Amino acid sequence: MTMDLFEHSPPEPWAESLCEGAVVLRRFASVSGAELLAGIERVTAQAPFRQMRTPGGHIMSVAMTCCGDWGWVTDARGYRYQHQDPVSGDPWPAMPEVFRTLAVEAATKAGYDDFEPDSCLINRYSPGARMGLHQDKNEDDFGQPIVSVSLGAPAIFQFGGLRRGDRPQRVPLEHGDVVVWGGPARLRYHGVLTLKVADHPLTGACRYNLTFRRAR
DNA sequence: AAGTTTCA
DNA sequence: CAGC
């Protein structure tokens, strides 16, 4: 006879090291997934998802929006953080408290005790969307880590080295997984492979990614 | 410049 | 050789 106490217990989060300074916290956000999705809805009511243009003139396949004091934007003038949403001209929506709490707890669990995020980039991946290898280097203080929360459909995260040519690790990410990188890993290249068709109970075919950083 | 990029 |  099976012990259904075990079958119905929430899975315990566990950690996997990617390299010095980087860790995946598996299922870390799973219990608060629905609250985080409600937070996304609150933000996107004020700052809807949009597909931004790169300086090279291409439209990104990932739809983005932001919340917090600073939002990351890209257009023909380049990459930068802005206090205002360029679509509305209004300041970005406030960062939901459940977002901040999760980000700080994840950073602490990963060994970064003084994380004070002032920016959250929200990425929506539909099937076929991808994110090319890049570095997060528009921030002023590389002493603060990056915290990346996966929600909904699964994806393959590419986690590379400090040079573009370094072969990336392929890291499967599921709903509730949180990747934290900082210190010697802060400027590692990373990206996301093309999202496959999937069906998640909370998000359907979409994957959402919350990326927390200290911009200024 | 966060797009795409390898010859089979 | 697995995976794209």
GROMACS .gro file of C-alpha atoms (C1' of nucleotides) in nm:
model
  228
    1MET     CA    1   0.000   0.000   0.000
    2THR     CA    2   0.129   0.345  -0.093
    3MET     CA    3   0.173   0.620   0.164
    4ASP     CA    4  -0.040   0.897   0.021
    5LEU     CA    5   0.091   1.135   0.285
    6PHE     CA    6   0.410   1.133   0.078
    7GLU     CA    7   0.237   1.156  -0.258
    8HIS     CA    8   0.044   1.467  -0.156
    9SER     CA    9   0.325   1.648   0.025
   10PRO     CA   10   0.473   1.947  -0.160
   11PRO     CA   11   0.814   1.866  -0.306
   12GLU     CA   12   1.107   1.995  -0.104
   13PRO     CA   13   1.321   2.247  -0.295
   14TRP     CA   14   1.676   2.143  -0.366
   15ALA     CA   15   1.983   2.323  -0.495
   16GLU     CA   16   2.216   2.237  -0.784
   17SER     CA   17   2.542   2.424  -0.836
   18LEU     CA   18   2.615   2.536  -1.193
   19CYS     CA   19   2.962   2.676  -1.124
   20GLU     CA   20   3.132   2.896  -0.867
   21GLY     CA   21   2.883   3.174  -0.793
   22ALA     CA   22   2.580   3.021  -0.970
   23VAL     CA   23   2.310   2.786  -0.846
   24VAL     CA   24   1.968   2.655  -0.950
   25LEU     CA   25   1.711   2.641  -0.668
   26ARG     CA   26   1.471   2.376  -0.791
   27ARG     CA   27   1.096   2.429  -0.730
   28PHE     CA   28   1.189   2.717  -0.497
   29ALA     CA   29   0.892   2.933  -0.609
   30SER     CA   30   0.642   2.657  -0.681
   31VAL     CA   31   0.411   2.725  -0.386
   32SER     CA   32   0.383   3.094  -0.475
   33GLY     CA   33   0.350   3.042  -0.850
   34ALA     CA   34  -0.015   3.148  -0.859
   35GLU     CA   35   0.060   3.463  -0.656
   36LEU     CA   36   0.347   3.549  -0.888
   37LEU     CA   37   0.121   3.510  -1.191
   38ALA     CA   38  -0.131   3.740  -1.023
   39GLY     CA   39   0.153   3.989  -0.980
   40ILE     CA   40   0.232   3.964  -1.351
   41GLU     CA   41  -0.132   4.040  -1.430
   42ARG     CA   42  -0.124   4.344  -1.204
   43VAL     CA   43   0.191   4.479  -1.369
   44THR     CA   44   0.077   4.412  -1.725
   45ALA     CA   45  -0.255   4.589  -1.666
   46GLN     CA   46  -0.043   4.909  -1.640
   47ALA     CA   47   0.253   4.815  -1.859
   48PRO     CA   48   0.148   4.558  -2.121
   49PHE     CA   49   0.387   4.308  -2.276
   50ARG     CA   50   0.558   4.441  -2.587
   51GLN     CA   51   0.820   4.307  -2.827
   52MET     CA   52   1.112   4.546  -2.826
   53ARG     CA   53   1.352   4.629  -3.106
   54THR     CA   54   1.723   4.567  -3.079
   55PRO     CA   55   1.977   4.835  -3.179
   56GLY     CA   56   2.033   4.626  -3.492
   57GLY     CA   57   1.670   4.675  -3.590
   58HIS     CA   58   1.532   4.328  -3.516
   59ILE     CA   59   1.218   4.254  -3.317
   60MET     CA   60   1.280   4.025  -3.021
   61SER     CA   61   1.071   3.708  -3.014
   62VAL     CA   62   1.029   3.741  -2.637
   63ALA     CA   63   0.762   3.986  -2.517
   64MET     CA   64   0.875   4.198  -2.221
   65THR     CA   65   0.765   4.442  -1.958
   66CYS     CA   66   0.914   4.567  -1.633
   67CYS     CA   67   0.834   4.671  -1.281
   68GLY     CA   68   1.026   4.841  -1.004
   69ASP     CA   69   1.221   5.167  -1.000
   70TRP     CA   70   1.404   5.089  -1.323
   71GLY     CA   71   1.304   4.901  -1.638
   72TRP     CA   72   1.534   4.756  -1.901
   73VAL     CA   73   1.454   4.872  -2.253
   74THR     CA   74   1.605   4.834  -2.597
   75ASP     CA   75   1.541   5.032  -2.914
   76ALA     CA   76   1.739   5.183  -3.200
   77ARG     CA   77   1.926   5.399  -2.945
   78GLY     CA   78   2.055   5.097  -2.753
   79TYR     CA   79   2.012   4.907  -2.429
   80ARG     CA   80   1.951   5.097  -2.108
   81TYR     CA   81   1.752   5.123  -1.786
   82GLN     CA   82   1.474   5.382  -1.773
   83HIS     CA   83   1.256   5.505  -1.492
   84GLN     CA   84   0.960   5.544  -1.734
   85ASP     CA   85   0.786   5.297  -1.963
   86PRO     CA   86   0.852   5.433  -2.315
   87VAL     CA   87   0.510   5.309  -2.431
   88SER     CA   88   0.304   5.508  -2.177
   89GLY     CA   89   0.554   5.764  -2.055
   90ASP     CA   90   0.456   5.670  -1.700
   91PRO     CA   91   0.690   5.528  -1.436
   92TRP     CA   92   0.706   5.147  -1.438
   93PRO     CA   93   0.458   4.978  -1.203
   94ALA     CA   94   0.581   4.915  -0.850
   95MET     CA   95   0.746   4.579  -0.788
   96PRO     CA   96   0.489   4.354  -0.618
   97GLU     CA   97   0.600   4.271  -0.264
   98VAL     CA   98   0.570   3.895  -0.331
   99PHE     CA   99   0.824   3.941  -0.613
  100ARG     CA  100   1.074   4.121  -0.394
  101THR     CA  101   1.036   3.876  -0.108
  102LEU     CA  102   1.098   3.577  -0.333
  103ALA     CA  103   1.399   3.738  -0.501
  104VAL     CA  104   1.565   3.831  -0.173
  105GLU     CA  105   1.499   3.486  -0.022
  106ALA     CA  106   1.644   3.315  -0.328
  107ALA     CA  107   1.952   3.537  -0.327
  108THR     CA  108   2.004   3.467   0.043
  109LYS     CA  109   1.968   3.092  -0.014
  110ALA     CA  110   2.231   3.120  -0.286
  111GLY     CA  111   2.472   3.300  -0.053
  112TYR     CA  112   2.410   3.662  -0.159
  113ASP     CA  113   2.294   3.825   0.163
  114ASP     CA  114   2.253   4.191   0.069
  115PHE     CA  115   2.051   4.175  -0.252
  116GLU     CA  116   1.837   4.486  -0.297
  117PRO     CA  117   1.664   4.456  -0.636
  118ASP     CA  118   1.536   4.780  -0.788
  119SER     CA  119   1.433   4.628  -1.122
  120CYS     CA  120   1.238   4.326  -1.243
  121LEU     CA  121   1.225   4.240  -1.613
  122ILE     CA  122   0.927   4.017  -1.699
  123ASN     CA  123   0.975   3.801  -2.009
  124ARG     CA  124   0.697   3.608  -2.182
  125TYR     CA  125   0.803   3.322  -2.406
  126SER     CA  126   0.543   3.181  -2.645
  127PRO     CA  127   0.626   2.866  -2.845
  128GLY     CA  128   0.904   2.955  -3.087
  129ALA     CA  129   1.042   3.240  -2.876
  130ARG     CA  130   1.408   3.234  -2.774
  131MET     CA  131   1.674   3.452  -2.621
  132GLY     CA  132   2.019   3.463  -2.774
  133LEU     CA  133   2.334   3.438  -2.564
  134HIS     CA  134   2.410   3.767  -2.393
  135GLN     CA  135   2.556   3.921  -2.078
  136ASP     CA  136   2.360   4.132  -1.829
  137LYS     CA  137   2.598   4.427  -1.817
  138ASN     CA  138   2.384   4.740  -1.820
  139GLU     CA  139   2.380   4.750  -1.439
  140ASP     CA  140   2.598   4.982  -1.233
  141ASP     CA  141   2.698   4.735  -0.960
  142PHE     CA  142   2.815   4.389  -1.063
  143GLY     CA  143   2.855   4.310  -0.695
  144GLN     CA  144   2.482   4.236  -0.683
  145PRO     CA  145   2.361   3.906  -0.832
  146ILE     CA  146   2.097   3.825  -1.091
  147VAL     CA  147   1.792   3.625  -0.976
  148SER     CA  148   1.587   3.455  -1.250
  149VAL     CA  149   1.252   3.288  -1.175
  150SER     CA  150   1.088   3.043  -1.419
  151LEU     CA  151   0.709   3.007  -1.434
  152GLY     CA  152   0.487   2.793  -1.655
  153ALA     CA  153   0.612   2.593  -1.952
  154PRO     CA  154   0.959   2.436  -1.932
  155ALA     CA  155   1.260   2.566  -2.122
  156ILE     CA  156   1.629   2.495  -2.173
  157PHE     CA  157   1.850   2.764  -2.021
  158GLN     CA  158   2.194   2.811  -2.168
  159PHE     CA  159   2.455   2.908  -1.912
  160GLY     CA  160   2.786   2.992  -2.074
  161GLY     CA  161   3.117   3.138  -1.966
  162LEU     CA  162   3.267   3.486  -1.957
  163ARG     CA  163   3.350   3.475  -2.328
  164ARG     CA  164   3.087   3.433  -2.596
  165GLY     CA  165   3.272   3.138  -2.746
  166ASP     CA  166   3.265   2.931  -2.425
  167ARG     CA  167   3.033   2.630  -2.466
  168PRO     CA  168   2.721   2.687  -2.261
  169GLN     CA  169   2.580   2.430  -2.020
  170ARG     CA  170   2.222   2.332  -2.101
  171VAL     CA  171   2.005   2.359  -1.793
  172PRO     CA  172   1.642   2.240  -1.812
  173LEU     CA  173   1.421   2.475  -1.611
  174GLU     CA  174   1.069   2.406  -1.487
  175HIS     CA  175   0.796   2.600  -1.310
  176GLY     CA  176   0.927   2.730  -0.980
  177ASP     CA  177   1.298   2.694  -1.057
  178VAL     CA  178   1.515   2.993  -0.966
  179VAL     CA  179   1.862   3.054  -1.106
  180VAL     CA  180   2.092   3.287  -0.912
  181TRP     CA  181   2.428   3.401  -1.045
  182GLY     CA  182   2.673   3.658  -0.911
  183GLY     CA  183   3.030   3.706  -0.792
  184PRO     CA  184   3.267   3.540  -1.039
  185ALA     CA  185   2.966   3.424  -1.248
  186ARG     CA  186   2.795   3.764  -1.265
  187LEU     CA  187   2.896   3.838  -1.626
  188ARG     CA  188   2.853   3.489  -1.768
  189TYR     CA  189   2.677   3.467  -2.102
  190HIS     CA  190   2.332   3.312  -2.090
  191GLY     CA  191   2.023   3.260  -2.305
  192VAL     CA  192   1.718   3.042  -2.365
  193LEU     CA  193   1.668   2.788  -2.644
  194THR     CA  194   1.359   2.807  -2.863
  195LEU     CA  195   1.053   2.729  -2.652
  196LYS     CA  196   0.877   2.409  -2.749
  197VAL     CA  197   0.501   2.361  -2.752
  198ALA     CA  198   0.383   2.256  -2.406
  199ASP     CA  199   0.079   2.283  -2.183
  200HIS     CA  200   0.116   2.403  -1.827
  201PRO     CA  201  -0.190   2.408  -1.597
  202LEU     CA  202  -0.127   2.768  -1.487
  203THR     CA  203   0.005   2.930  -1.805
  204GLY     CA  204  -0.092   2.713  -2.102
  205ALA     CA  205   0.182   2.718  -2.364
  206CYS     CA  206   0.361   3.022  -2.220
  207ARG     CA  207   0.671   3.050  -2.007
  208TYR     CA  208   0.724   3.357  -1.792
  209ASN     CA  209   1.058   3.462  -1.653
  210LEU     CA  210   1.111   3.718  -1.380
  211THR     CA  211   1.464   3.857  -1.376
  212PHE     CA  212   1.561   4.063  -1.073
  213ARG     CA  213   1.859   4.291  -1.063
  214ARG     CA  214   2.007   4.597  -0.901
  215ALA     CA  215   2.019   4.840  -1.194
  216ARG     CA  216   2.153   5.151  -1.022
  217DA     C1'  217   2.429   4.537  -2.892
  218DA     C1'  218   1.949   4.022  -2.589
  219DG     C1'  219   1.810   3.828  -3.415
  220DT     C1'  220   2.070   3.457  -3.683
  221DT     C1'  221   2.536   3.210  -3.744
  222DT     C1'  222   2.844   2.653  -3.841
  223DC     C1'  223   2.964   2.153  -4.290
  224DA     C1'  224   2.561   1.689  -4.230
  225DC     C1'  225   2.710   1.067  -2.974
  226DA     C1'  226   2.292   1.322  -2.847
  227DG     C1'  227   2.044   1.666  -2.991
  228DC     C1'  228   1.921   2.033  -3.294
   0.00000   0.00000   0.00000
